Amino acid sequence: MTQGSPHPEFQPLLDAALDAARNSYSPYSGFKVGSALRLTNAAIVTGTNVESVSYGLTICAERAALVRAIAEFGPEIRIEAIAVANLNQAPSPPCGACRQMLAEFAAPHAQVVFFSEHEVRSMPFADLLPFAFNTKLG
Ligand code: THU
């Protein structure tokens, strides 16, 4: 798995993810996450985690951004970069459920960048979920 600092061109995406994290509704975990997707049409779409008093209904920041992107631009979207910010101590990559859903819309070259205040990590999205579920695997 390759890891490292992202290219400076990612900065607007990281800023958007951080802004979204500040809007997190996470009174139960206190874990504030923001995500920003850059689509191949150059649009940036954000999401944040929204928790529920019925805990299992919580939606992650990444999937919140994904459903928003599809609502705005339709099902043909392709994601070329995924940023995940959190306001906690350590960077957190997308969870397994989010990886699976993002995989269906990720461009082959998509990059993921996840970061917190003092640390940033970057890698190809394909490295995060190399063998996604697909009914066409045969
Ligand atoms: N969370 C995300 O927003 N993204 C992830 O990929 C994993 C977890 C949220 C869900 C919950 O509100 C909080 O982080 C703690 O799990």
mmCIF file of C-alpha atoms and ligand atoms in Angstrom:
data_model
loop_
_atom_site.group_PDB
_atom_site.id
_atom_site.type_symbol
_atom_site.label_atom_id
_atom_site.label_comp_id
_atom_site.label_asym_id
_atom_site.label_seq_id
_atom_site.Cartn_x
_atom_site.Cartn_y
_atom_site.Cartn_z
ATOM 1 C CA MET A 1 0.000 0.000 0.000
ATOM 2 C CA THR A 2 1.427 3.373 -0.981
ATOM 3 C CA GLN A 3 1.001 6.127 1.549
ATOM 4 C CA GLY A 4 2.225 9.676 1.658
ATOM 5 C CA SER A 5 1.306 13.336 1.589
ATOM 6 C CA PRO A 6 -1.124 14.484 -1.063
ATOM 7 C CA HIS A 7 -0.219 16.865 -3.872
ATOM 8 C CA PRO A 8 -1.013 20.554 -3.095
ATOM 9 C CA GLU A 9 -3.761 20.398 -5.751
ATOM 10 C CA PHE A 10 -5.823 18.507 -3.129
ATOM 11 C CA GLN A 11 -5.924 21.469 -0.739
ATOM 12 C CA PRO A 12 -9.357 22.847 -1.779
ATOM 13 C CA LEU A 13 -10.804 19.349 -1.359
ATOM 14 C CA LEU A 14 -9.232 18.991 2.088
ATOM 15 C CA ASP A 15 -10.571 22.396 3.111
ATOM 16 C CA ALA A 16 -14.070 21.403 1.981
ATOM 17 C CA ALA A 17 -13.890 18.153 3.983
ATOM 18 C CA LEU A 18 -12.762 20.045 7.073
ATOM 19 C CA ASP A 19 -15.616 22.540 6.749
ATOM 20 C CA ALA A 20 -18.064 19.650 6.476
ATOM 21 C CA ALA A 21 -16.599 17.988 9.602
ATOM 22 C CA ARG A 22 -17.395 21.155 11.536
ATOM 23 C CA ASN A 23 -21.075 20.598 10.675
ATOM 24 C CA SER A 24 -21.080 17.019 12.000
ATOM 25 C CA TYR A 25 -24.020 15.913 14.109
ATOM 26 C CA SER A 26 -22.304 13.418 16.403
ATOM 27 C CA PRO A 27 -23.556 13.931 19.972
ATOM 28 C CA TYR A 28 -23.287 10.199 20.775
ATOM 29 C CA SER A 29 -19.738 9.429 19.636
ATOM 30 C CA GLY A 30 -18.233 12.907 19.621
ATOM 31 C CA PHE A 31 -16.376 11.761 16.470
ATOM 32 C CA LYS A 32 -16.762 14.514 13.886
ATOM 33 C CA VAL A 33 -16.091 13.467 10.308
ATOM 34 C CA GLY A 34 -16.334 15.394 7.052
ATOM 35 C CA SER A 35 -15.908 14.113 3.530
ATOM 36 C CA ALA A 36 -15.461 15.848 0.197
ATOM 37 C CA LEU A 37 -15.598 14.116 -3.166
ATOM 38 C CA ARG A 38 -14.083 15.599 -6.304
ATOM 39 C CA LEU A 39 -15.924 14.313 -9.319
ATOM 40 C CA THR A 40 -14.549 13.951 -12.832
ATOM 41 C CA ASN A 41 -16.742 16.944 -13.781
ATOM 42 C CA ALA A 42 -14.602 18.950 -11.284
ATOM 43 C CA ALA A 43 -17.501 19.444 -8.849
ATOM 44 C CA ILE A 44 -16.790 19.090 -5.132
ATOM 45 C CA VAL A 45 -19.567 17.552 -3.029
ATOM 46 C CA THR A 46 -19.390 17.289 0.743
ATOM 47 C CA GLY A 47 -20.996 15.211 3.466
ATOM 48 C CA THR A 48 -20.752 14.818 7.199
ATOM 49 C CA ASN A 49 -21.689 12.100 9.660
ATOM 50 C CA VAL A 50 -25.190 12.369 11.061
ATOM 51 C CA GLU A 51 -25.925 10.249 14.109
ATOM 52 C CA SER A 52 -29.237 9.136 15.540
ATOM 53 C CA VAL A 53 -30.484 8.410 19.008
ATOM 54 C CA SER A 54 -31.241 5.003 17.470
ATOM 55 C CA TYR A 55 -27.499 4.496 17.019
ATOM 56 C CA GLY A 56 -27.522 2.045 14.119
ATOM 57 C CA LEU A 57 -29.217 4.574 11.841
ATOM 58 C CA THR A 58 -26.127 6.765 11.793
ATOM 59 C CA ILE A 59 -24.824 7.666 8.347
ATOM 60 C CA CYS A 60 -21.115 8.153 7.702
ATOM 61 C CA ALA A 61 -19.720 11.316 6.148
ATOM 62 C CA GLU A 62 -18.503 9.511 3.028
ATOM 63 C CA ARG A 63 -21.840 7.921 2.180
ATOM 64 C CA ALA A 64 -23.613 11.187 2.966
ATOM 65 C CA ALA A 65 -21.385 12.877 0.360
ATOM 66 C CA LEU A 66 -21.938 10.080 -2.139
ATOM 67 C CA VAL A 67 -25.731 10.162 -2.011
ATOM 68 C CA ARG A 68 -25.622 13.927 -2.288
ATOM 69 C CA ALA A 69 -23.374 13.754 -5.360
ATOM 70 C CA ILE A 70 -25.748 11.343 -7.077
ATOM 71 C CA ALA A 71 -28.770 13.475 -6.175
ATOM 72 C CA GLU A 72 -27.066 16.532 -7.659
ATOM 73 C CA PHE A 73 -25.346 15.068 -10.736
ATOM 74 C CA GLY A 74 -26.986 11.717 -11.393
ATOM 75 C CA PRO A 75 -25.850 8.101 -11.418
ATOM 76 C CA GLU A 76 -23.179 8.510 -14.101
ATOM 77 C CA ILE A 77 -20.834 10.385 -11.750
ATOM 78 C CA ARG A 78 -17.265 9.223 -11.329
ATOM 79 C CA ILE A 79 -15.199 10.111 -8.268
ATOM 80 C CA GLU A 80 -11.567 11.009 -8.818
ATOM 81 C CA ALA A 81 -10.638 12.050 -5.278
ATOM 82 C CA ILE A 82 -12.038 11.408 -1.805
ATOM 83 C CA ALA A 83 -11.012 13.476 1.202
ATOM 84 C CA VAL A 84 -11.929 12.527 4.763
ATOM 85 C CA ALA A 85 -11.322 14.955 7.617
ATOM 86 C CA ASN A 86 -11.893 14.371 11.266
ATOM 87 C CA LEU A 87 -11.606 16.711 14.197
ATOM 88 C CA ASN A 88 -10.193 14.002 16.435
ATOM 89 C CA GLN A 89 -6.712 12.713 17.190
ATOM 90 C CA ALA A 90 -5.928 10.457 14.264
ATOM 91 C CA PRO A 91 -6.840 10.294 10.571
ATOM 92 C CA SER A 92 -9.646 7.834 9.841
ATOM 93 C CA PRO A 93 -10.025 6.084 6.496
ATOM 94 C CA PRO A 94 -13.504 5.299 5.099
ATOM 95 C CA CYS A 95 -15.133 2.324 6.869
ATOM 96 C CA GLY A 96 -15.798 -0.909 5.009
ATOM 97 C CA ALA A 97 -19.407 -0.072 4.163
ATOM 98 C CA CYS A 98 -18.368 3.289 2.725
ATOM 99 C CA ARG A 99 -15.527 1.694 0.722
ATOM 100 C CA GLN A 100 -17.947 -0.744 -0.850
ATOM 101 C CA MET A 101 -20.422 1.977 -1.831
ATOM 102 C CA LEU A 102 -17.741 4.383 -3.064
ATOM 103 C CA ALA A 103 -16.113 1.629 -5.151
ATOM 104 C CA GLU A 104 -19.127 1.513 -7.451
ATOM 105 C CA PHE A 105 -18.542 5.150 -8.452
ATOM 106 C CA ALA A 106 -14.773 5.512 -8.140
ATOM 107 C CA ALA A 107 -12.696 6.209 -11.243
ATOM 108 C CA PRO A 108 -9.881 3.656 -11.712
ATOM 109 C CA HIS A 109 -7.264 6.228 -10.708
ATOM 110 C CA ALA A 110 -9.205 7.651 -7.707
ATOM 111 C CA GLN A 111 -7.115 8.833 -4.774
ATOM 112 C CA VAL A 112 -8.135 8.944 -1.123
ATOM 113 C CA VAL A 113 -6.728 11.394 1.406
ATOM 114 C CA PHE A 114 -7.639 11.182 5.087
ATOM 115 C CA PHE A 115 -6.367 13.504 7.720
ATOM 116 C CA SER A 116 -6.704 15.025 11.163
ATOM 117 C CA GLU A 117 -4.991 18.044 12.634
ATOM 118 C CA HIS A 118 -1.426 16.707 12.680
ATOM 119 C CA GLU A 119 -1.364 13.902 10.159
ATOM 120 C CA VAL A 120 -2.353 13.293 6.574
ATOM 121 C CA ARG A 121 -2.330 10.047 4.597
ATOM 122 C CA SER A 122 -2.890 9.524 0.924
ATOM 123 C CA MET A 123 -3.206 6.406 -1.229
ATOM 124 C CA PRO A 124 -4.996 5.041 -4.261
ATOM 125 C CA PHE A 125 -8.603 4.162 -3.466
ATOM 126 C CA ALA A 126 -8.042 0.772 -5.124
ATOM 127 C CA ASP A 127 -5.558 -0.068 -2.337
ATOM 128 C CA LEU A 128 -8.312 0.395 0.256
ATOM 129 C CA LEU A 129 -10.669 -2.143 -1.291
ATOM 130 C CA PRO A 130 -8.822 -4.335 -3.761
ATOM 131 C CA PHE A 131 -11.500 -7.026 -4.070
ATOM 132 C CA ALA A 132 -14.883 -5.314 -3.765
ATOM 133 C CA PHE A 133 -18.092 -7.296 -3.930
ATOM 134 C CA ASN A 134 -19.464 -7.392 -7.446
ATOM 135 C CA THR A 135 -22.082 -9.688 -8.945
ATOM 136 C CA LYS A 136 -20.068 -9.789 -12.187
ATOM 137 C CA LEU A 137 -16.879 -11.329 -10.762
ATOM 138 C CA GLY A 138 -17.828 -14.773 -12.121
HETATM 139 N N1 THU B 1 -17.949 7.511 10.641
HETATM 140 C C1 THU B 1 -17.860 8.169 9.460
HETATM 141 O O1 THU B 1 -18.431 9.260 9.280
HETATM 142 N N2 THU B 1 -17.141 7.604 8.451
HETATM 143 C C2 THU B 1 -16.546 6.383 8.539
HETATM 144 O O2 THU B 1 -15.973 5.919 7.551
HETATM 145 C C3 THU B 1 -16.579 5.622 9.774
HETATM 146 C C4 THU B 1 -17.281 6.257 10.909
HETATM 147 C C5 THU B 1 -18.730 8.105 11.726
HETATM 148 C C6 THU B 1 -19.926 7.304 12.168
HETATM 149 C C7 THU B 1 -20.104 7.755 13.593
HETATM 150 O O3 THU B 1 -20.897 8.920 13.605
HETATM 151 C C8 THU B 1 -18.704 8.125 14.045
HETATM 152 O O4 THU B 1 -17.920 8.239 12.868
HETATM 153 C C9 THU B 1 -18.060 7.112 14.979
HETATM 154 O O5 THU B 1 -18.070 5.855 14.422
#
